[in-house]
Amino acid sequence: MNRIVDYTVGEPIRDAKAPTGPIEDRWETRKFKARLVNPANKRKLHVIVVGTGLAGGSAAATLGELGYRVTSFCYQDSPRRAHSIAAQGGINAAKNYRGDGDSIYRLFYDTVKGGDFRARESNVYRLAQVSVNIIDQAVAQGVPFAREYGGLLDTRSFGGAQVSRTFYARGQTGQQLLLGAYAALERQIAAGNVTMNTRHEMLELIVSDGRARGIVVRDMVSGEVETHLADAVVLATGGYGNVFFLSTNAKGCNTTAIWRAHQKGAMFANPCYTQIHPTCIPVSGEYQSKLTLMSESLRNDGRVWVPLAKGDARAPGDIPEDERDYYLERIYPAFGNLVPRDIASRAAKNVCDEGRGVGPGGLGVYLDFADAIERLGRDAVEEKYGNLFEMYERITGEDPYRQPMRIYPAVHYTMGGLWVDYDLQSTVPGLFVIGEANFSDHGANRLGASALMQGLADGYFVLPATIGDYLADAHRFDPVDDVAVAEAEISVRTKINRLLSINGTRTPDSFHRELGRIMWEFCGMERTEESLNKALELIPSLREEFWRDVKVSGTAEELNQVLEKAGRVADFFDLAELMCVDALHRTESCGGHFRAESQDADGEALRDDEHFAYVAAWEWSDQGPILHKEDLEYEYVTMTQRSYK
Amino acid sequence: MKITLKVWRQKGPSDKGRLVSYVVDDVSPDMSFLEMLDVLNERLILTGDDPVAFDHDCREGICGMCSMVIDGTPHGPQRATTTCQLHMRHYKDGDTITIEPWRAAPFPVVKDLVVDRSAFDRIIQAGGFISVPAGSAPDAHSMPVAKNDADDAFDAATCIGCGACVAACPNGSAALFTGAKITHLGLLPQGQPERMARAKAMVEQMDAEGFGGCTNTGECVAVCPKGISLDVIGRMNADFLKSSK
Ligand SMILES: Cc1cc2nc3c(=O)[nH]c(=O)nc-3n(C[C@H](O)[C@H](O)[C@H](O)COP(=O)(O)OP(=O)(O)OC[C@H]3O[C@@H](n4cnc5c(N)ncnc54)[C@H](O)[C@@H]3O)c2cc1C
Ligand code: FES
C-alpha cells in the first residue's frame, strides 16, 4: 500500500502587502507608493511573460507600451489562440450604465459573497474599481460589444446577479476581448518592444539568488531546449482544470509552468477550489476528448428537469408534466433555475445519483426550452440562443428546438493557483502570476463573467503598476548564477530523456484519462474523507505505473506531440495529489469545495469560519507539503451563510 | 463503422511527403473527427509508429488552430464548421477519407498536417489594431456606435484566423482574412484615424508574404467556418485604393 502524503504546518503568512486605510483608497495608495522606473532605464529591463491569454496578452502589450523589453511565450502557433478565446458569456464591470443600483461596492460585495468568504477584501475591491477601466480600454481598441439602438453599450444580467452588469459580444466575448489584447500585443511586436515565441513550452523556472531570473523552454518545432533570462518573470498560463482530463478547457491547457514554479519555491494556494459548471454537453462515449460548455445564459429561459420516476426510459416528449421533476424550481423556489453554479451542479449530480438521470449512462438532465418557445416564439429564442442551439445540434445530432437539451456538469475553472500578494508577486521574488494561474480574487467560487474581468485587470492595470516597484531595484541584482541555469536545463533534459526511454505499453493519454476519472470520482463535485483518502492511495500508484510503463514515441529533436503530452501528464499527477491533500485538510464545505461531512439539514454547503477562514498556501518540499495559512479578515462584508432558497 | 483514412505524412518542411492509408475500426457516429484521429494515434503510438501530427486546441470551433483539408475541402464537408466540430455521423461505414494539410506557399508544412501560419500574425502587425495604450481610453460611452455598424463590425471580427480561406483559394489569397480585420476596425468610429494607413499597410504586407491576388472566385466564403462575407474584400479594396490616392 502506498503511504498517504502527510503535510506539516508551517509559519502563517502575516502580510499580503495590501495597504491599510479605507478600502476605496488602498489601490491609489499602493500605486502612489510604488517606486517608478525612469523611462531610459525601462529599456534596459527585461521581463518574460509566459502566456498570451487575456492576462498575459494584455500584460505583455502594456509592459511593451511602458517601454520595458518583453519576451513573450505561448504553446499555440499564434498568441491569438490562447484559451481565453473560448469564453462565451461576458465580462462584468461596475459601470452602472443602466442605473439599476450597481456600483463598485456592490460588485465588490457580490464577489466576496459569491466566493463564499474565502477571498481577500482588498484585492476584490481593487478588481471592482479597475473593472470600469477595462470596458473603456476594450471599447477604444475596437472590441465590438453588443449595443442598443441608441448606440450605447448593452448589458445583461448573468449567473444570477440582480443587476445587469455583464458586457458581451454575442456568445463570443472572450474571443473579442482576446483579439483586442492580441492586436495590442502585435502592435508592440511590430514596434520591437515585444519578442514573441510561439510554439514554445515553458518547462522550468530559473531561480538565482532567490529571485526568478528566467525560464527554460522547449521549442516545440525543433525540439531545442532554450534558456531565456530576464529581470522578472510573469506567469499567465491559465487554469489547471485539465487535471480531470475531461473539462471545458482546451486540450493543451496544463499546469506545467505553475507546477515548476511551485517546485522552485512559489506557494500554491487553495488547489482544491475547482468550479464545476452545470451546463455542459454530456459525455457521449469512451473516446470523449473534451467537454463543451453551453452558456449559462441558457438557464435564463430553459427549465431544468428529470423524470420523477427512476429509470424512466421514455422519450422526453412522452413524459407528461406531472411525471416530471423541475427539481431546481422545487428545491429553490426563490432562484429556481438561476441558482449559482455550484448549487446547480450538485443538484444535477444528486438526481442522477438517484437513478433519474437521462441519456447515455444516466448522466444528464434536461434543459427544456418548450415553454420559452411557446411564450416568446421560436424566432425570439433563436435570436437569443441561435448559435448555442446550433453548436449543440452539431455535437449531439439532436435538435433542441424540438427536444430538450441534455446537460451535465463539467470541470470548468480553477480558483486555486499560485499564491500572490497584493502586488501579484508570488513567494519567489520577481515571479509574478496573473489571470487564472493565480488564486487571487475569486475565493472558493468564481462568479460568471468575472474571470475575463480579473485577467484583464491583472494584465492591463495591476501588474504594470506594481512590477515597476520590484524592478526599481534591478540594477542591484547579482548576475544570474550559471549553476542555477545549468541545473534548470539539466532537469528539463533529464525529464525528457527519461520519458522517452521508458518505452512501456500505455500511452500518456490513457494515464491522463485514468487520473481524470480518479479525480472526478473522488475529488470532484462531492468530496469525503474516505473518497479523498482513496484518491491519495490511487494517484501515487498510478504515477508509479506511469513512470514505469508509459510509452512515448518519437524523439526529442522534432515536433513530438506525444512527448509534450507526457510531460504535462507527469505534472498533473503531482498537482492532483496536492489537490486531494488540500481538499482533505479543509473539512468544511465552501463554494466549489463540497465536503459531504459538512452540510446543513437541507443538504447545503456548511462553512466553518472559525477554523477555515484562511487561504491555504502550500509550500513544496520533498518531505511532503507544508501548509502556510493566511488568515482572512472581513472589515466590510459580514460573513453569512449563503442561502438561495 | 469502419473508415479508411488516407493521411498526408511529411516528416518536415524539406521532406516530400505522401499519403499513407490507415484503417480505423469501431468509429462511433458520435465521435468528432479529431477524436477519430485520437483513436488512430493511440494505436500508432503503441505499435511504435509515428502518430499523425495535427494542430488543435479548443476543440470547440473558436481558436482557429485545427486545419485539415478533408476530401479536398478545408474543414471538410459541413458548411460553417471547423474540423474539430465535424462529427463522424456525417460519414458511413466503409467510407474512405483523404486528409491533407492547408496548401499554400505562405503556409509551409511543419510536419504532417501542421502548417506555419505566422504570416497571418505579421499581417496584423502591419496595422490590424487601433493604437490605444492601456489606461489612455476615454469613457466607453463617450462615443456611441450605431447598432448596425457595431453588428457588422462584429460579424467581420468573428474571423478565427484559421486560414481555410487561403487553403481554398485557387490563388492562395488572404483577402478574406485581411479584409475581415480591415472591415471590423474600419466600420467603427474608433478605427477611423488609422483607417487608410491600416488598409495600405496590411494589404502590402499580405502581398509581401506571397499570398496571391483575389479574383473573386468566392471559394473562401464557401469554406469559412464563421461565415465571413465577401463584402469585406470589397471594403478592403476600396480603402486600399483611397489610401493610395
Ligand atoms: C469554455 C469557457 C468559457 C468561459 N466563459 C467565460 C465567460 O463568459 N466569462 C468569464 O469571465 N470567464 C469565462 N471563462 C473563464 C475564462 O475564459 C478564463 O479563466 C480566462 O480566459 C483565463 O485567461 P488567462 O489569460 O489566465 O489564461 P489562458 O487564456 O488560458 O491563456 C493561457 C496562456 O498560457 C500559455 N501557456 C500555458 N501553459 C504554457 C506553458 N507551459 N508554456 C508556455 N505557454 C503556456 C498558453 O499558450 C496561453 O497563451 C470561460 C472558460 C472556458 C473554458
Ligand atoms: S481546435 Fe479550436 S477551432 Fe478547432
PDB file of N, CA, C and O and ligand atoms in Angstrom, chain A residues 50-56 73-76 82-84 86-90 158 200-202 236-238 248-249 254 256-257 293 412-413 434-437 446 449-453, chain B residues 60, ligand 1:
ATOM      1  N   VAL A  50       4.957  34.613 -19.768  1.00  0.00           N
ATOM      2  CA  VAL A  50       4.575  33.310 -20.320  1.00  0.00           C
ATOM      3  C   VAL A  50       3.059  33.253 -20.386  1.00  0.00           C
ATOM      4  O   VAL A  50       2.383  33.359 -19.361  1.00  0.00           O
ATOM      5  N   GLY A  51       2.540  33.093 -21.597  1.00  0.00           N
ATOM      6  CA  GLY A  51       1.089  33.054 -21.773  1.00  0.00           C
ATOM      7  C   GLY A  51       0.602  34.303 -22.488  1.00  0.00           C
ATOM      8  O   GLY A  51       1.088  35.414 -22.245  1.00  0.00           O
ATOM      9  N   THR A  52      -0.315  34.095 -23.431  1.00  0.00           N
ATOM     10  CA  THR A  52      -0.821  35.216 -24.226  1.00  0.00           C
ATOM     11  C   THR A  52      -2.342  35.271 -24.205  1.00  0.00           C
ATOM     12  O   THR A  52      -2.971  35.742 -25.136  1.00  0.00           O
ATOM     13  N   GLY A  53      -2.941  34.730 -23.140  1.00  0.00           N
ATOM     14  CA  GLY A  53      -4.388  34.866 -22.980  1.00  0.00           C
ATOM     15  C   GLY A  53      -4.728  36.284 -22.569  1.00  0.00           C
ATOM     16  O   GLY A  53      -3.912  37.207 -22.720  1.00  0.00           O
ATOM     17  N   LEU A  54      -5.915  36.470 -22.039  1.00  0.00           N
ATOM     18  CA  LEU A  54      -6.302  37.822 -21.648  1.00  0.00           C
ATOM     19  C   LEU A  54      -5.292  38.403 -20.683  1.00  0.00           C
ATOM     20  O   LEU A  54      -4.915  39.569 -20.790  1.00  0.00           O
ATOM     21  N   ALA A  55      -4.825  37.593 -19.732  1.00  0.00           N
ATOM     22  CA  ALA A  55      -3.905  38.120 -18.736  1.00  0.00           C
ATOM     23  C   ALA A  55      -2.534  38.392 -19.358  1.00  0.00           C
ATOM     24  O   ALA A  55      -2.033  39.518 -19.313  1.00  0.00           O
ATOM     25  N   GLY A  56      -1.931  37.368 -19.959  1.00  0.00           N
ATOM     26  CA  GLY A  56      -0.576  37.521 -20.483  1.00  0.00           C
ATOM     27  C   GLY A  56      -0.501  38.430 -21.699  1.00  0.00           C
ATOM     28  O   GLY A  56       0.444  39.195 -21.855  1.00  0.00           O
ATOM     29  N   PHE A  73       5.751  34.214 -24.562  1.00  0.00           N
ATOM     30  CA  PHE A  73       5.714  32.808 -24.988  1.00  0.00           C
ATOM     31  C   PHE A  73       4.296  32.262 -24.989  1.00  0.00           C
ATOM     32  O   PHE A  73       3.491  32.623 -24.120  1.00  0.00           O
ATOM     33  N   CYS A  74       4.002  31.370 -25.917  1.00  0.00           N
ATOM     34  CA  CYS A  74       2.777  30.585 -25.822  1.00  0.00           C
ATOM     35  C   CYS A  74       3.017  29.252 -26.526  1.00  0.00           C
ATOM     36  O   CYS A  74       3.944  29.128 -27.315  1.00  0.00           O
ATOM     37  N   TYR A  75       2.174  28.278 -26.203  1.00  0.00           N
ATOM     38  CA  TYR A  75       2.404  26.973 -26.826  1.00  0.00           C
ATOM     39  C   TYR A  75       1.664  26.821 -28.150  1.00  0.00           C
ATOM     40  O   TYR A  75       1.946  25.925 -28.938  1.00  0.00           O
ATOM     41  N   GLN A  76       0.676  27.676 -28.413  1.00  0.00           N
ATOM     42  CA  GLN A  76      -0.045  27.579 -29.692  1.00  0.00           C
ATOM     43  C   GLN A  76       0.790  28.203 -30.819  1.00  0.00           C
ATOM     44  O   GLN A  76       1.833  28.789 -30.558  1.00  0.00           O
ATOM     45  N   ALA A  82      -4.916  31.511 -27.454  1.00  0.00           N
ATOM     46  CA  ALA A  82      -4.999  31.152 -26.031  1.00  0.00           C
ATOM     47  C   ALA A  82      -6.452  30.848 -25.668  1.00  0.00           C
ATOM     48  O   ALA A  82      -7.382  31.356 -26.296  1.00  0.00           O
ATOM     49  N   HIS A  83      -6.632  30.043 -24.634  1.00  0.00           N
ATOM     50  CA  HIS A  83      -7.984  29.546 -24.390  1.00  0.00           C
ATOM     51  C   HIS A  83      -8.979  30.614 -23.935  1.00  0.00           C
ATOM     52  O   HIS A  83     -10.192  30.380 -23.931  1.00  0.00           O
ATOM     53  N   SER A  84      -8.513  31.785 -23.586  1.00  0.00           N
ATOM     54  CA  SER A  84      -9.453  32.883 -23.312  1.00  0.00           C
ATOM     55  C   SER A  84     -10.402  33.079 -24.497  1.00  0.00           C
ATOM     56  O   SER A  84     -11.512  33.580 -24.342  1.00  0.00           O
ATOM     57  N   ALA A  86     -12.188  31.157 -25.904  1.00  0.00           N
ATOM     58  CA  ALA A  86     -13.408  30.343 -25.859  1.00  0.00           C
ATOM     59  C   ALA A  86     -14.470  30.883 -24.920  1.00  0.00           C
ATOM     60  O   ALA A  86     -15.579  30.354 -24.868  1.00  0.00           O
ATOM     61  N   ALA A  87     -14.150  31.925 -24.160  1.00  0.00           N
ATOM     62  CA  ALA A  87     -15.141  32.427 -23.202  1.00  0.00           C
ATOM     63  C   ALA A  87     -16.342  32.973 -23.959  1.00  0.00           C
ATOM     64  O   ALA A  87     -16.203  33.684 -24.947  1.00  0.00           O
ATOM     65  N   GLN A  88     -17.510  32.617 -23.506  1.00  0.00           N
ATOM     66  CA  GLN A  88     -18.713  32.929 -24.269  1.00  0.00           C
ATOM     67  C   GLN A  88     -19.484  34.109 -23.678  1.00  0.00           C
ATOM     68  O   GLN A  88     -19.779  35.088 -24.342  1.00  0.00           O
ATOM     69  N   GLY A  89     -19.801  33.970 -22.402  1.00  0.00           N
ATOM     70  CA  GLY A  89     -20.893  34.753 -21.816  1.00  0.00           C
ATOM     71  C   GLY A  89     -20.689  36.241 -21.692  1.00  0.00           C
ATOM     72  O   GLY A  89     -21.532  37.036 -22.101  1.00  0.00           O
ATOM     73  N   GLY A  90     -19.578  36.677 -21.143  1.00  0.00           N
ATOM     74  CA  GLY A  90     -19.430  38.112 -20.977  1.00  0.00           C
ATOM     75  C   GLY A  90     -18.433  38.487 -19.912  1.00  0.00           C
ATOM     76  O   GLY A  90     -17.761  37.641 -19.329  1.00  0.00           O
ATOM     77  N   PHE A 158     -26.233  38.172 -15.468  1.00  0.00           N
ATOM     78  CA  PHE A 158     -25.550  36.913 -15.753  1.00  0.00           C
ATOM     79  C   PHE A 158     -25.366  36.140 -14.467  1.00  0.00           C
ATOM     80  O   PHE A 158     -25.083  36.706 -13.416  1.00  0.00           O
ATOM     81  N   HIS A 200       6.313  27.438 -28.134  1.00  0.00           N
ATOM     82  CA  HIS A 200       7.358  27.237 -27.144  1.00  0.00           C
ATOM     83  C   HIS A 200       6.686  26.885 -25.822  1.00  0.00           C
ATOM     84  O   HIS A 200       5.749  27.565 -25.418  1.00  0.00           O
ATOM     85  N   GLU A 201       7.164  25.870 -25.179  1.00  0.00           N
ATOM     86  CA  GLU A 201       6.563  25.480 -23.910  1.00  0.00           C
ATOM     87  C   GLU A 201       7.549  25.681 -22.780  1.00  0.00           C
ATOM     88  O   GLU A 201       8.681  25.193 -22.829  1.00  0.00           O
ATOM     89  N   MET A 202       7.094  26.387 -21.745  1.00  0.00           N
ATOM     90  CA  MET A 202       7.942  26.583 -20.577  1.00  0.00           C
ATOM     91  C   MET A 202       7.995  25.300 -19.771  1.00  0.00           C
ATOM     92  O   MET A 202       6.979  24.736 -19.414  1.00  0.00           O
ATOM     93  N   ALA A 236       1.351  33.654 -16.855  1.00  0.00           N
ATOM     94  CA  ALA A 236      -0.057  33.901 -17.180  1.00  0.00           C
ATOM     95  C   ALA A 236      -0.551  32.698 -17.964  1.00  0.00           C
ATOM     96  O   ALA A 236      -1.055  32.809 -19.064  1.00  0.00           O
ATOM     97  N   THR A 237      -0.354  31.526 -17.367  1.00  0.00           N
ATOM     98  CA  THR A 237      -0.505  30.290 -18.126  1.00  0.00           C
ATOM     99  C   THR A 237      -1.855  29.614 -17.948  1.00  0.00           C
ATOM    100  O   THR A 237      -2.023  28.464 -18.358  1.00  0.00           O
ATOM    101  N   GLY A 238      -2.813  30.310 -17.337  1.00  0.00           N
ATOM    102  CA  GLY A 238      -4.178  29.801 -17.310  1.00  0.00           C
ATOM    103  C   GLY A 238      -4.423  28.765 -16.226  1.00  0.00           C
ATOM    104  O   GLY A 238      -3.600  28.558 -15.327  1.00  0.00           O
ATOM    105  N   THR A 248     -13.854  21.766 -19.732  1.00  0.00           N
ATOM    106  CA  THR A 248     -14.174  22.691 -20.821  1.00  0.00           C
ATOM    107  C   THR A 248     -12.926  23.422 -21.315  1.00  0.00           C
ATOM    108  O   THR A 248     -13.017  24.292 -22.171  1.00  0.00           O
ATOM    109  N   ASN A 249     -11.778  23.098 -20.747  1.00  0.00           N
ATOM    110  CA  ASN A 249     -10.550  23.748 -21.180  1.00  0.00           C
ATOM    111  C   ASN A 249     -10.084  23.192 -22.524  1.00  0.00           C
ATOM    112  O   ASN A 249     -10.510  22.127 -22.946  1.00  0.00           O
ATOM    113  N   ASN A 254      -2.593  23.300 -19.243  1.00  0.00           N
ATOM    114  CA  ASN A 254      -1.727  22.455 -18.412  1.00  0.00           C
ATOM    115  C   ASN A 254      -1.332  23.159 -17.136  1.00  0.00           C
ATOM    116  O   ASN A 254      -1.599  24.343 -16.961  1.00  0.00           O
ATOM    117  N   THR A 256       1.960  22.750 -16.077  1.00  0.00           N
ATOM    118  CA  THR A 256       3.406  22.607 -16.040  1.00  0.00           C
ATOM    119  C   THR A 256       4.131  23.870 -15.581  1.00  0.00           C
ATOM    120  O   THR A 256       4.982  23.815 -14.697  1.00  0.00           O
ATOM    121  N   ALA A 257       3.772  24.996 -16.150  1.00  0.00           N
ATOM    122  CA  ALA A 257       4.510  26.216 -15.813  1.00  0.00           C
ATOM    123  C   ALA A 257       4.367  26.534 -14.325  1.00  0.00           C
ATOM    124  O   ALA A 257       5.356  26.773 -13.624  1.00  0.00           O
ATOM    125  N   LEU A 293     -18.936  23.568 -23.156  1.00  0.00           N
ATOM    126  CA  LEU A 293     -19.814  24.359 -22.315  1.00  0.00           C
ATOM    127  C   LEU A 293     -20.992  24.874 -23.136  1.00  0.00           C
ATOM    128  O   LEU A 293     -20.830  25.275 -24.278  1.00  0.00           O
ATOM    129  N   HIS A 412     -14.629  23.290 -15.059  1.00  0.00           N
ATOM    130  CA  HIS A 412     -14.641  24.464 -15.896  1.00  0.00           C
ATOM    131  C   HIS A 412     -13.548  25.472 -15.556  1.00  0.00           C
ATOM    132  O   HIS A 412     -12.960  26.088 -16.425  1.00  0.00           O
ATOM    133  N   TYR A 413     -13.265  25.652 -14.288  1.00  0.00           N
ATOM    134  CA  TYR A 413     -12.388  26.749 -13.877  1.00  0.00           C
ATOM    135  C   TYR A 413     -11.723  26.368 -12.565  1.00  0.00           C
ATOM    136  O   TYR A 413     -12.308  25.663 -11.752  1.00  0.00           O
ATOM    137  N   ILE A 434      -0.449  36.050 -12.929  1.00  0.00           N
ATOM    138  CA  ILE A 434      -1.677  36.784 -13.246  1.00  0.00           C
ATOM    139  C   ILE A 434      -2.698  35.881 -13.942  1.00  0.00           C
ATOM    140  O   ILE A 434      -2.360  34.825 -14.459  1.00  0.00           O
ATOM    141  N   GLY A 435      -3.946  36.329 -13.940  1.00  0.00           N
ATOM    142  CA  GLY A 435      -5.011  35.575 -14.612  1.00  0.00           C
ATOM    143  C   GLY A 435      -5.402  34.333 -13.823  1.00  0.00           C
ATOM    144  O   GLY A 435      -5.205  34.252 -12.605  1.00  0.00           O
ATOM    145  N   GLU A 436      -5.926  33.359 -14.539  1.00  0.00           N
ATOM    146  CA  GLU A 436      -6.429  32.161 -13.864  1.00  0.00           C
ATOM    147  C   GLU A 436      -5.312  31.399 -13.146  1.00  0.00           C
ATOM    148  O   GLU A 436      -5.562  30.621 -12.222  1.00  0.00           O
ATOM    149  N   ALA A 437      -4.074  31.629 -13.550  1.00  0.00           N
ATOM    150  CA  ALA A 437      -2.947  30.925 -12.943  1.00  0.00           C
ATOM    151  C   ALA A 437      -2.712  31.312 -11.488  1.00  0.00           C
ATOM    152  O   ALA A 437      -2.107  30.563 -10.732  1.00  0.00           O
ATOM    153  N   ARG A 446     -15.998  31.226  -8.300  1.00  0.00           N
ATOM    154  CA  ARG A 446     -15.956  32.408  -9.149  1.00  0.00           C
ATOM    155  C   ARG A 446     -17.331  32.692  -9.735  1.00  0.00           C
ATOM    156  O   ARG A 446     -18.015  31.774 -10.184  1.00  0.00           O
ATOM    157  N   ALA A 449     -18.647  35.531 -15.587  1.00  0.00           N
ATOM    158  CA  ALA A 449     -18.190  36.772 -16.221  1.00  0.00           C
ATOM    159  C   ALA A 449     -17.161  37.546 -15.402  1.00  0.00           C
ATOM    160  O   ALA A 449     -16.870  38.699 -15.670  1.00  0.00           O
ATOM    161  N   SER A 450     -16.600  36.891 -14.386  1.00  0.00           N
ATOM    162  CA  SER A 450     -15.598  37.578 -13.568  1.00  0.00           C
ATOM    163  C   SER A 450     -14.162  37.160 -13.874  1.00  0.00           C
ATOM    164  O   SER A 450     -13.230  37.802 -13.399  1.00  0.00           O
ATOM    165  N   ALA A 451     -13.988  36.092 -14.640  1.00  0.00           N
ATOM    166  CA  ALA A 451     -12.617  35.664 -14.947  1.00  0.00           C
ATOM    167  C   ALA A 451     -12.011  36.575 -16.007  1.00  0.00           C
ATOM    168  O   ALA A 451     -10.847  36.951 -15.925  1.00  0.00           O
ATOM    169  N   LEU A 452     -12.810  36.931 -16.994  1.00  0.00           N
ATOM    170  CA  LEU A 452     -12.309  37.832 -18.032  1.00  0.00           C
ATOM    171  C   LEU A 452     -11.933  39.166 -17.390  1.00  0.00           C
ATOM    172  O   LEU A 452     -10.900  39.756 -17.693  1.00  0.00           O
ATOM    173  N   MET A 453     -12.795  39.595 -16.479  1.00  0.00           N
ATOM    174  CA  MET A 453     -12.533  40.851 -15.764  1.00  0.00           C
ATOM    175  C   MET A 453     -11.209  40.764 -15.012  1.00  0.00           C
ATOM    176  O   MET A 453     -10.373  41.664 -15.088  1.00  0.00           O
TER     177      MET A 453
ATOM    178  N   GLU B  60     -13.620  23.456 -29.898  1.00  0.00           N
ATOM    179  CA  GLU B  60     -14.995  23.921 -29.965  1.00  0.00           C
ATOM    180  C   GLU B  60     -15.189  24.997 -31.014  1.00  0.00           C
ATOM    181  O   GLU B  60     -16.086  25.823 -30.899  1.00  0.00           O
TER     182      GLU B  60
HETATM  183  C1  LIG C   1     -15.441  27.430 -22.394  1.00  0.00           C
HETATM  184  C2  LIG C   1     -15.133  28.521 -21.424  1.00  0.00           C
HETATM  185  C3  LIG C   1     -15.994  29.612 -21.316  1.00  0.00           C
HETATM  186  C4  LIG C   1     -15.732  30.647 -20.423  1.00  0.00           C
HETATM  187  N1  LIG C   1     -16.584  31.710 -20.360  1.00  0.00           N
HETATM  188  C5  LIG C   1     -16.294  32.748 -19.535  1.00  0.00           C
HETATM  189  C6  LIG C   1     -17.107  33.925 -19.512  1.00  0.00           C
HETATM  190  O1  LIG C   1     -18.112  34.027 -20.233  1.00  0.00           O
HETATM  191  N2  LIG C   1     -16.768  34.942 -18.697  1.00  0.00           N
HETATM  192  C7  LIG C   1     -15.656  34.874 -17.894  1.00  0.00           C
HETATM  193  O2  LIG C   1     -15.380  35.834 -17.194  1.00  0.00           O
HETATM  194  N3  LIG C   1     -14.863  33.783 -17.907  1.00  0.00           N
HETATM  195  C8  LIG C   1     -15.149  32.725 -18.691  1.00  0.00           C
HETATM  196  N4  LIG C   1     -14.323  31.623 -18.704  1.00  0.00           N
HETATM  197  C9  LIG C   1     -13.079  31.644 -17.926  1.00  0.00           C
HETATM  198  C10 LIG C   1     -12.011  32.476 -18.624  1.00  0.00           C
HETATM  199  O3  LIG C   1     -12.155  32.351 -20.021  1.00  0.00           O
HETATM  200  C11 LIG C   1     -10.607  32.069 -18.256  1.00  0.00           C
HETATM  201  O4  LIG C   1     -10.495  31.951 -16.883  1.00  0.00           O
HETATM  202  C12 LIG C   1      -9.611  33.121 -18.719  1.00  0.00           C
HETATM  203  O5  LIG C   1      -9.815  33.443 -20.057  1.00  0.00           O
HETATM  204  C13 LIG C   1      -8.197  32.666 -18.484  1.00  0.00           C
HETATM  205  O6  LIG C   1      -7.315  33.605 -19.065  1.00  0.00           O
HETATM  206  P1  LIG C   1      -5.760  33.510 -18.841  1.00  0.00           P
HETATM  207  O7  LIG C   1      -5.154  34.620 -19.590  1.00  0.00           O
HETATM  208  O8  LIG C   1      -5.469  33.415 -17.391  1.00  0.00           O
HETATM  209  O9  LIG C   1      -5.341  32.083 -19.451  1.00  0.00           O
HETATM  210  P2  LIG C   1      -5.492  31.431 -20.991  1.00  0.00           P
HETATM  211  O10 LIG C   1      -6.339  32.280 -21.802  1.00  0.00           O
HETATM  212  O11 LIG C   1      -5.835  30.045 -20.735  1.00  0.00           O
HETATM  213  O12 LIG C   1      -4.037  31.570 -21.523  1.00  0.00           O
HETATM  214  C14 LIG C   1      -3.001  30.737 -21.130  1.00  0.00           C
HETATM  215  C15 LIG C   1      -1.791  31.065 -21.967  1.00  0.00           C
HETATM  216  O13 LIG C   1      -0.657  30.420 -21.409  1.00  0.00           O
HETATM  217  C16 LIG C   1       0.051  29.706 -22.400  1.00  0.00           C
HETATM  218  N5  LIG C   1       0.664  28.564 -21.730  1.00  0.00           N
HETATM  219  C17 LIG C   1       0.091  27.679 -20.884  1.00  0.00           C
HETATM  220  N6  LIG C   1       0.995  26.816 -20.440  1.00  0.00           N
HETATM  221  C18 LIG C   1       2.174  27.142 -21.007  1.00  0.00           C
HETATM  222  C19 LIG C   1       3.493  26.620 -20.929  1.00  0.00           C
HETATM  223  N7  LIG C   1       3.788  25.595 -20.144  1.00  0.00           N
HETATM  224  N8  LIG C   1       4.450  27.214 -21.681  1.00  0.00           N
HETATM  225  C20 LIG C   1       4.160  28.272 -22.474  1.00  0.00           C
HETATM  226  N9  LIG C   1       2.944  28.825 -22.558  1.00  0.00           N
HETATM  227  C21 LIG C   1       1.967  28.256 -21.840  1.00  0.00           C
HETATM  228  C22 LIG C   1      -0.961  29.355 -23.436  1.00  0.00           C
HETATM  229  O14 LIG C   1      -0.314  29.188 -24.675  1.00  0.00           O
HETATM  230  C23 LIG C   1      -1.853  30.601 -23.414  1.00  0.00           C
HETATM  231  O15 LIG C   1      -1.288  31.588 -24.233  1.00  0.00           O
HETATM  232  C24 LIG C   1     -14.588  30.573 -19.597  1.00  0.00           C
HETATM  233  C25 LIG C   1     -13.731  29.488 -19.690  1.00  0.00           C
HETATM  234  C26 LIG C   1     -13.994  28.463 -20.586  1.00  0.00           C
HETATM  235  C27 LIG C   1     -13.066  27.297 -20.631  1.00  0.00           C
END
